[in-house]
Amino acid sequence: MDLQAPLYDDDHADTISSNTVQWAEISTISKIPTTTHDGKMMISMKDVVIRPILLKMHIASHSMELGSESRFTGIVLFHRYVRHFNKILLQHEQKNDIHQITNHLGKVAAACLFLGCKMEEEPRRIRDVINLSHVLHFCSSSVDNDTTATTISDIKNEELQNIPTIIESLHPPPLDEQYWKDKEEMVSIEQHVLRMIRYNTTVCHPYRCILIIMEILSFGVGEKDTTSSSDTKWLLKPQQSDKLILRSFRLLNELALDPSGSSLRYPVLVLSCAAIVLASSWPEIVRGVHCKYNNDNNPNDNEETVVLPKCWWRALDVSTSDLDLARTSIQKLLTV
């Protein structure tokens, strides 16, 4: 497992090792475009198309009862595809039709889920993926119904508030001729995705990396595992270890759903260390994210901080400057 490899492939991937200046200079996902001729902010593709698709992928993964690694792999593959897809859009310098882009990337998202399941040896029937992509409307967004805009630049800021709304169909598609066409199309799109991302399907999972870090540094790996190794002297109590793991995993779930994918460009080891640092302190910014999704102003497990050794990440050869960059990137994401 290459812990120095970034999850989100980039043209600078070969030069990203420990150079914090290069990390800071990497821009986020392409915006099409960012401002108009009169200086007003315009809506980016990640707000209109990418964000709703990522949310639908997460819901579909939950419906198929996928493990965290299979879900994460499918989402990372989609991020990698979008990176190359944006380059093509910018090269053509033409107006980008919302419906065409959403329709195409929705089919790509379904293919990435199907491919991610196979990569993590947790396969699902192609019929199940097609059903969920139809029920969750992968190829459409709320913008399609709420506005007459045909290009991304035509959408107004106030129209974005309905984008996270996901409307489900009552029934899956019938087993007719159209289904068999959709099945053949998904297989074809799967091959297209592999060619577009240059067959870069290796994903190093930060979830697993967090457990490895906690075990190596004797932080503990949860209540169930600590009972089997009585000779090991853990620095944390089992309850503290479980709490730290749960908080770190929540942060990683948020990062996977980031439409810009900027945080996924950090090496897995640095990203995992940053997640543990934030989870141990559990600042107000992270507490706010928990309250936003749970409608709870006083979450029970957010009050206690987990005290860790000072500069513990240096034992893993992670510099403080690199860690600070990754931590800042995560904090910015959580405030959006």
GROMACS .gro file of C-alpha atoms in nm:
model
  336
    1MET     CA    1   0.000   0.000   0.000
    2ASP     CA    2   0.164   0.320  -0.121
    3LEU     CA    3   0.086   0.574   0.151
    4GLN     CA    4   0.265   0.851  -0.039
    5ALA     CA    5   0.040   0.827  -0.343
    6PRO     CA    6  -0.236   1.087  -0.383
    7LEU     CA    7  -0.592   0.963  -0.422
    8TYR     CA    8  -0.677   1.223  -0.683
    9ASP     CA    9  -0.451   1.190  -0.985
   10ASP     CA   10  -0.309   1.510  -1.126
   11ASP     CA   11  -0.055   1.631  -1.378
   12HIS     CA   12   0.168   1.723  -1.083
   13ALA     CA   13   0.140   1.380  -0.921
   14ASP     CA   14   0.495   1.288  -1.013
   15THR     CA   15   0.635   1.600  -0.848
   16ILE     CA   16   0.424   1.593  -0.531
   17SER     CA   17   0.625   1.432  -0.256
   18SER     CA   18   0.704   1.669   0.029
   19ASN     CA   19   0.715   2.002  -0.150
   20THR     CA   20   0.452   2.209   0.027
   21VAL     CA   21   0.488   2.497  -0.217
   22GLN     CA   22   0.372   2.277  -0.505
   23TRP     CA   23   0.080   2.152  -0.300
   24ALA     CA   24  -0.029   2.506  -0.221
   25GLU     CA   25  -0.015   2.604  -0.587
   26ILE     CA   26  -0.240   2.325  -0.710
   27SER     CA   27  -0.572   2.472  -0.816
   28THR     CA   28  -0.908   2.309  -0.753
   29ILE     CA   29  -1.139   2.162  -1.011
   30SER     CA   30  -1.192   2.374  -1.321
   31LYS     CA   31  -1.474   2.625  -1.315
   32ILE     CA   32  -1.662   2.703  -1.632
   33PRO     CA   33  -1.617   2.998  -1.602
   34THR     CA   34  -1.575   3.184  -1.267
   35THR     CA   35  -1.687   3.538  -1.352
   36THR     CA   36  -1.888   3.714  -1.618
   37HIS     CA   37  -1.785   4.015  -1.822
   38ASP     CA   38  -1.958   4.244  -1.572
   39GLY     CA   39  -1.771   4.095  -1.276
   40LYS     CA   40  -2.055   3.887  -1.131
   41MET     CA   41  -1.972   3.540  -0.998
   42MET     CA   42  -2.085   3.253  -1.214
   43ILE     CA   43  -2.174   2.902  -1.110
   44SER     CA   44  -1.912   2.630  -1.151
   45MET     CA   45  -1.977   2.285  -1.289
   46LYS     CA   46  -1.892   2.127  -0.956
   47ASP     CA   47  -2.186   2.307  -0.792
   48VAL     CA   48  -2.438   2.228  -1.063
   49VAL     CA   49  -2.346   1.876  -1.171
   50ILE     CA   50  -2.073   1.711  -0.964
   51ARG     CA   51  -2.212   1.769  -0.615
   52PRO     CA   52  -2.558   1.611  -0.678
   53ILE     CA   53  -2.401   1.313  -0.855
   54LEU     CA   54  -2.163   1.245  -0.565
   55LEU     CA   55  -2.455   1.254  -0.321
   56LYS     CA   56  -2.649   1.009  -0.537
   57MET     CA   57  -2.347   0.779  -0.557
   58HIS     CA   58  -2.327   0.777  -0.179
   59ILE     CA   59  -2.697   0.693  -0.144
   60ALA     CA   60  -2.672   0.421  -0.409
   61SER     CA   61  -2.374   0.267  -0.227
   62HIS     CA   62  -2.572   0.262   0.095
   63SER     CA   63  -2.869   0.101  -0.081
   64MET     CA   64  -2.644  -0.173  -0.220
   65GLU     CA   65  -2.494  -0.221   0.129
   66LEU     CA   66  -2.142  -0.159   0.003
   67GLY     CA   67  -1.850  -0.137   0.241
   68SER     CA   68  -1.669   0.193   0.294
   69GLU     CA   69  -1.379   0.090   0.069
   70SER     CA   70  -1.596  -0.007  -0.229
   71ARG     CA   71  -1.792   0.317  -0.199
   72PHE     CA   72  -1.475   0.521  -0.163
   73THR     CA   73  -1.311   0.352  -0.463
   74GLY     CA   74  -1.608   0.422  -0.690
   75ILE     CA   75  -1.617   0.789  -0.585
   76VAL     CA   76  -1.240   0.832  -0.630
   77LEU     CA   77  -1.259   0.679  -0.979
   78PHE     CA   78  -1.532   0.929  -1.062
   79HIS     CA   79  -1.314   1.215  -0.934
   80ARG     CA   80  -1.030   1.097  -1.156
   81TYR     CA   81  -1.255   1.083  -1.459
   82VAL     CA   82  -1.395   1.433  -1.395
   83ARG     CA   83  -1.040   1.568  -1.380
   84HIS     CA   84  -0.970   1.452  -1.736
   85PHE     CA   85  -1.321   1.542  -1.853
   86ASN     CA   86  -1.274   1.904  -1.743
   87LYS     CA   87  -0.958   1.930  -1.950
   88ILE     CA   88  -1.150   1.826  -2.260
   89LEU     CA   89  -1.423   2.083  -2.194
   90LEU     CA   90  -1.170   2.362  -2.150
   91GLN     CA   91  -0.982   2.267  -2.464
   92HIS     CA   92  -1.293   2.289  -2.681
   93GLU     CA   93  -1.386   2.635  -2.548
   94GLN     CA   94  -1.753   2.599  -2.627
   95LYS     CA   95  -2.074   2.646  -2.433
   96ASN     CA   96  -2.141   2.347  -2.213
   97ASP     CA   97  -2.498   2.223  -2.217
   98ILE     CA   98  -2.613   2.130  -1.867
   99HIS     CA   99  -2.832   1.845  -1.980
  100GLN     CA  100  -2.564   1.683  -2.195
  101ILE     CA  101  -2.298   1.709  -1.924
  102THR     CA  102  -2.530   1.579  -1.650
  103ASN     CA  103  -2.651   1.293  -1.869
  104HIS     CA  104  -2.296   1.189  -1.956
  105LEU     CA  105  -2.148   1.218  -1.606
  106GLY     CA  106  -2.450   1.044  -1.455
  107LYS     CA  107  -2.381   0.739  -1.670
  108VAL     CA  108  -2.012   0.762  -1.585
  109ALA     CA  109  -2.095   0.771  -1.212
  110ALA     CA  110  -2.298   0.450  -1.240
  111ALA     CA  111  -2.015   0.283  -1.429
  112CYS     CA  112  -1.764   0.398  -1.164
  113LEU     CA  113  -1.976   0.244  -0.889
  114PHE     CA  114  -1.997  -0.081  -1.083
  115LEU     CA  115  -1.622  -0.074  -1.146
  116GLY     CA  116  -1.540   0.015  -0.785
  117CYS     CA  117  -1.735  -0.286  -0.660
  118LYS     CA  118  -1.533  -0.516  -0.882
  119MET     CA  119  -1.203  -0.353  -0.787
  120GLU     CA  120  -1.269  -0.416  -0.416
  121GLU     CA  121  -1.399  -0.769  -0.479
  122GLU     CA  122  -1.746  -0.677  -0.360
  123PRO     CA  123  -1.933  -0.719  -0.689
  124ARG     CA  124  -2.293  -0.622  -0.744
  125ARG     CA  125  -2.521  -0.713  -1.031
  126ILE     CA  126  -2.522  -0.467  -1.317
  127ARG     CA  127  -2.902  -0.482  -1.293
  128ASP     CA  128  -2.885  -0.338  -0.939
  129VAL     CA  129  -2.663  -0.051  -1.048
  130ILE     CA  130  -2.889   0.031  -1.343
  131ASN     CA  131  -3.197   0.021  -1.120
  132LEU     CA  132  -3.047   0.260  -0.865
  133SER     CA  133  -2.914   0.497  -1.129
  134HIS     CA  134  -3.267   0.511  -1.271
  135VAL     CA  135  -3.444   0.546  -0.936
  136LEU     CA  136  -3.207   0.820  -0.815
  137HIS     CA  137  -3.201   0.998  -1.153
  138PHE     CA  138  -2.824   0.990  -1.199
  139CYS     CA  139  -2.859   1.155  -1.539
  140SER     CA  140  -3.062   1.452  -1.421
  141SER     CA  141  -3.054   1.712  -1.146
  142SER     CA  142  -3.306   1.945  -0.985
  143VAL     CA  143  -3.173   2.221  -1.211
  144ASP     CA  144  -3.328   2.041  -1.507
  145ASN     CA  145  -3.676   2.091  -1.365
  146ASP     CA  146  -3.639   2.421  -1.183
  147THR     CA  147  -3.483   2.638  -1.451
  148THR     CA  148  -3.485   2.690  -1.824
  149ALA     CA  149  -3.110   2.751  -1.835
  150THR     CA  150  -2.928   2.551  -2.098
  151THR     CA  151  -2.571   2.631  -2.002
  152ILE     CA  152  -2.392   2.648  -1.669
  153SER     CA  153  -2.335   3.020  -1.702
  154ASP     CA  154  -2.712   3.080  -1.725
  155ILE     CA  155  -2.783   2.947  -1.376
  156LYS     CA  156  -2.836   3.196  -1.097
  157ASN     CA  157  -2.698   3.152  -0.747
  158GLU     CA  158  -3.043   3.133  -0.587
  159GLU     CA  159  -3.130   2.833  -0.804
  160LEU     CA  160  -2.860   2.623  -0.642
  161GLN     CA  161  -3.050   2.574  -0.318
  162ASN     CA  162  -3.256   2.294  -0.475
  163ILE     CA  163  -2.962   2.097  -0.612
  164PRO     CA  164  -2.908   1.864  -0.311
  165THR     CA  165  -3.275   1.760  -0.330
  166ILE     CA  166  -3.292   1.404  -0.463
  167ILE     CA  167  -3.624   1.285  -0.604
  168GLU     CA  168  -3.662   0.909  -0.627
  169SER     CA  169  -3.867   0.717  -0.880
  170LEU     CA  170  -4.128   0.478  -0.747
  171HIS     CA  171  -4.028   0.186  -0.967
  172PRO     CA  172  -3.711   0.061  -1.139
  173PRO     CA  173  -3.702   0.050  -1.520
  174PRO     CA  174  -3.884  -0.241  -1.684
  175LEU     CA  175  -3.696  -0.530  -1.841
  176ASP     CA  176  -3.759  -0.421  -2.195
  177GLU     CA  177  -3.542  -0.348  -2.495
  178GLN     CA  178  -3.426  -0.020  -2.344
  179TYR     CA  179  -3.283  -0.203  -2.042
  180TRP     CA  180  -3.063  -0.421  -2.262
  181LYS     CA  181  -2.941  -0.112  -2.442
  182ASP     CA  182  -2.860   0.051  -2.108
  183LYS     CA  183  -2.673  -0.260  -2.001
  184GLU     CA  184  -2.459  -0.261  -2.314
  185GLU     CA  185  -2.402   0.112  -2.277
  186MET     CA  186  -2.279   0.074  -1.917
  187VAL     CA  187  -2.026  -0.188  -2.021
  188SER     CA  188  -1.909   0.042  -2.299
  189ILE     CA  189  -1.886   0.342  -2.063
  190GLU     CA  190  -1.691   0.133  -1.815
  191GLN     CA  191  -1.429   0.071  -2.082
  192HIS     CA  192  -1.434   0.440  -2.170
  193VAL     CA  193  -1.370   0.534  -1.807
  194LEU     CA  194  -1.074   0.299  -1.785
  195ARG     CA  195  -0.920   0.449  -2.096
  196MET     CA  196  -0.985   0.805  -1.980
  197ILE     CA  197  -0.818   0.752  -1.641
  198ARG     CA  198  -0.539   0.555  -1.812
  199TYR     CA  199  -0.628   0.238  -1.620
  200ASN     CA  200  -0.524   0.403  -1.294
  201THR     CA  201  -0.760   0.206  -1.070
  202THR     CA  202  -0.535   0.166  -0.766
  203VAL     CA  203  -0.683   0.335  -0.461
  204CYS     CA  204  -0.502   0.348  -0.127
  205HIS     CA  205  -0.773   0.374   0.139
  206PRO     CA  206  -0.732   0.631   0.417
  207TYR     CA  207  -0.973   0.432   0.633
  208ARG     CA  208  -0.729   0.146   0.648
  209CYS     CA  209  -0.438   0.387   0.685
  210ILE     CA  210  -0.595   0.542   0.995
  211LEU     CA  211  -0.623   0.202   1.163
  212ILE     CA  212  -0.260   0.126   1.074
  213ILE     CA  213  -0.142   0.460   1.217
  214MET     CA  214  -0.328   0.406   1.542
  215GLU     CA  215  -0.185   0.059   1.583
  216ILE     CA  216   0.173   0.157   1.497
  217LEU     CA  217   0.172   0.450   1.741
  218SER     CA  218  -0.012   0.250   2.009
  219PHE     CA  219  -0.318   0.476   2.001
  220GLY     CA  220  -0.539   0.169   1.998
  221VAL     CA  221  -0.757   0.025   1.723
  222GLY     CA  222  -1.091  -0.010   1.895
  223GLU     CA  223  -1.244  -0.197   2.185
  224LYS     CA  224  -1.281  -0.532   2.009
  225ASP     CA  225  -0.922  -0.548   1.884
  226THR     CA  226  -0.748  -0.432   2.202
  227THR     CA  227  -0.876  -0.730   2.402
  228SER     CA  228  -0.685  -0.972   2.179
  229SER     CA  229  -0.344  -0.809   2.240
  230SER     CA  230  -0.304  -0.787   2.615
  231ASP     CA  231   0.074  -0.734   2.590
  232THR     CA  232   0.033  -0.406   2.400
  233LYS     CA  233   0.023  -0.091   2.612
  234TRP     CA  234  -0.225   0.141   2.440
  235LEU     CA  235  -0.203   0.516   2.496
  236LEU     CA  236  -0.579   0.558   2.467
  237LYS     CA  237  -0.871   0.388   2.633
  238PRO     CA  238  -1.087   0.168   2.410
  239GLN     CA  239  -1.370   0.423   2.423
  240GLN     CA  240  -1.135   0.704   2.319
  241SER     CA  241  -0.993   0.494   2.037
  242ASP     CA  242  -1.340   0.409   1.904
  243LYS     CA  243  -1.441   0.774   1.922
  244LEU     CA  244  -1.128   0.887   1.738
  245ILE     CA  245  -1.182   0.631   1.461
  246LEU     CA  246  -1.547   0.725   1.418
  247ARG     CA  247  -1.471   1.096   1.397
  248SER     CA  248  -1.187   1.038   1.148
  249PHE     CA  249  -1.409   0.824   0.928
  250ARG     CA  250  -1.677   1.095   0.928
  251LEU     CA  251  -1.421   1.345   0.805
  252LEU     CA  252  -1.309   1.110   0.528
  253ASN     CA  253  -1.669   1.062   0.418
  254GLU     CA  254  -1.703   1.439   0.386
  255LEU     CA  255  -1.382   1.461   0.182
  256ALA     CA  256  -1.501   1.195  -0.061
  257LEU     CA  257  -1.814   1.401  -0.132
  258ASP     CA  258  -1.615   1.719  -0.198
  259PRO     CA  259  -1.700   1.811  -0.560
  260SER     CA  260  -1.365   1.987  -0.607
  261GLY     CA  261  -1.165   1.684  -0.497
  262SER     CA  262  -0.888   1.917  -0.383
  263SER     CA  263  -0.829   1.746  -0.047
  264LEU     CA  264  -0.790   1.408  -0.217
  265ARG     CA  265  -0.473   1.528  -0.387
  266TYR     CA  266  -0.270   1.495  -0.070
  267PRO     CA  267  -0.083   1.171  -0.005
  268VAL     CA  268  -0.292   0.924   0.188
  269LEU     CA  269  -0.059   0.926   0.487
  270VAL     CA  270  -0.072   1.306   0.520
  271LEU     CA  271  -0.449   1.309   0.469
  272SER     CA  272  -0.502   1.041   0.733
  273CYS     CA  273  -0.283   1.220   0.986
  274ALA     CA  274  -0.473   1.545   0.927
  275ALA     CA  275  -0.804   1.366   0.981
  276ILE     CA  276  -0.681   1.219   1.310
  277VAL     CA  277  -0.556   1.559   1.430
  278LEU     CA  278  -0.892   1.724   1.358
  279ALA     CA  279  -1.081   1.431   1.508
  280SER     CA  280  -0.875   1.444   1.827
  281SER     CA  281  -0.939   1.814   1.884
  282TRP     CA  282  -1.290   1.805   1.735
  283PRO     CA  283  -1.310   2.184   1.694
  284GLU     CA  284  -1.624   2.390   1.652
  285ILE     CA  285  -1.603   2.367   1.276
  286VAL     CA  286  -1.628   1.987   1.281
  287ARG     CA  287  -1.895   2.000   1.550
  288GLY     CA  288  -2.100   2.226   1.325
  289VAL     CA  289  -2.090   1.972   1.042
  290HIS     CA  290  -2.219   1.703   1.276
  291CYS     CA  291  -2.503   1.928   1.393
  292LYS     CA  292  -2.589   2.025   1.034
  293TYR     CA  293  -2.657   1.666   0.933
  294ASN     CA  294  -2.806   1.541   1.259
  295ASN     CA  295  -3.012   1.845   1.369
  296ASP     CA  296  -2.851   1.815   1.710
  297ASN     CA  297  -2.716   2.124   1.882
  298ASN     CA  298  -2.559   1.928   2.166
  299PRO     CA  299  -2.413   1.601   2.030
  300ASN     CA  300  -2.309   1.374   2.313
  301ASP     CA  301  -1.979   1.251   2.172
  302ASN     CA  302  -1.848   1.591   2.060
  303GLU     CA  303  -1.772   1.742   2.400
  304GLU     CA  304  -1.462   1.542   2.490
  305THR     CA  305  -1.129   1.591   2.315
  306VAL     CA  306  -0.880   1.308   2.280
  307VAL     CA  307  -0.533   1.408   2.397
  308LEU     CA  308  -0.252   1.274   2.177
  309PRO     CA  309   0.127   1.313   2.207
  310LYS     CA  310   0.269   1.637   2.076
  311CYS     CA  311   0.383   1.626   1.709
  312TRP     CA  312   0.313   1.254   1.692
  313TRP     CA  313   0.296   1.267   1.310
  314ARG     CA  314   0.671   1.322   1.290
  315ALA     CA  315   0.719   0.959   1.391
  316LEU     CA  316   0.561   0.873   1.055
  317ASP     CA  317   0.793   1.109   0.864
  318VAL     CA  318   0.514   1.360   0.800
  319SER     CA  319   0.626   1.721   0.823
  320THR     CA  320   0.427   1.975   1.022
  321SER     CA  321   0.399   2.210   0.724
  322ASP     CA  322   0.249   1.935   0.507
  323LEU     CA  323   0.007   1.840   0.781
  324ASP     CA  324  -0.102   2.201   0.830
  325LEU     CA  325  -0.178   2.237   0.460
  326ALA     CA  326  -0.393   1.925   0.456
  327ARG     CA  327  -0.570   2.024   0.777
  328THR     CA  328  -0.643   2.372   0.643
  329SER     CA  329  -0.782   2.224   0.323
  330ILE     CA  330  -1.018   2.000   0.522
  331GLN     CA  331  -1.132   2.288   0.741
  332LYS     CA  332  -1.209   2.505   0.439
  333LEU     CA  333  -1.416   2.225   0.292
  334LEU     CA  334  -1.621   2.185   0.610
  335THR     CA  335  -1.709   2.553   0.617
  336VAL     CA  336  -1.860   2.552   0.268
   0.00000   0.00000   0.00000
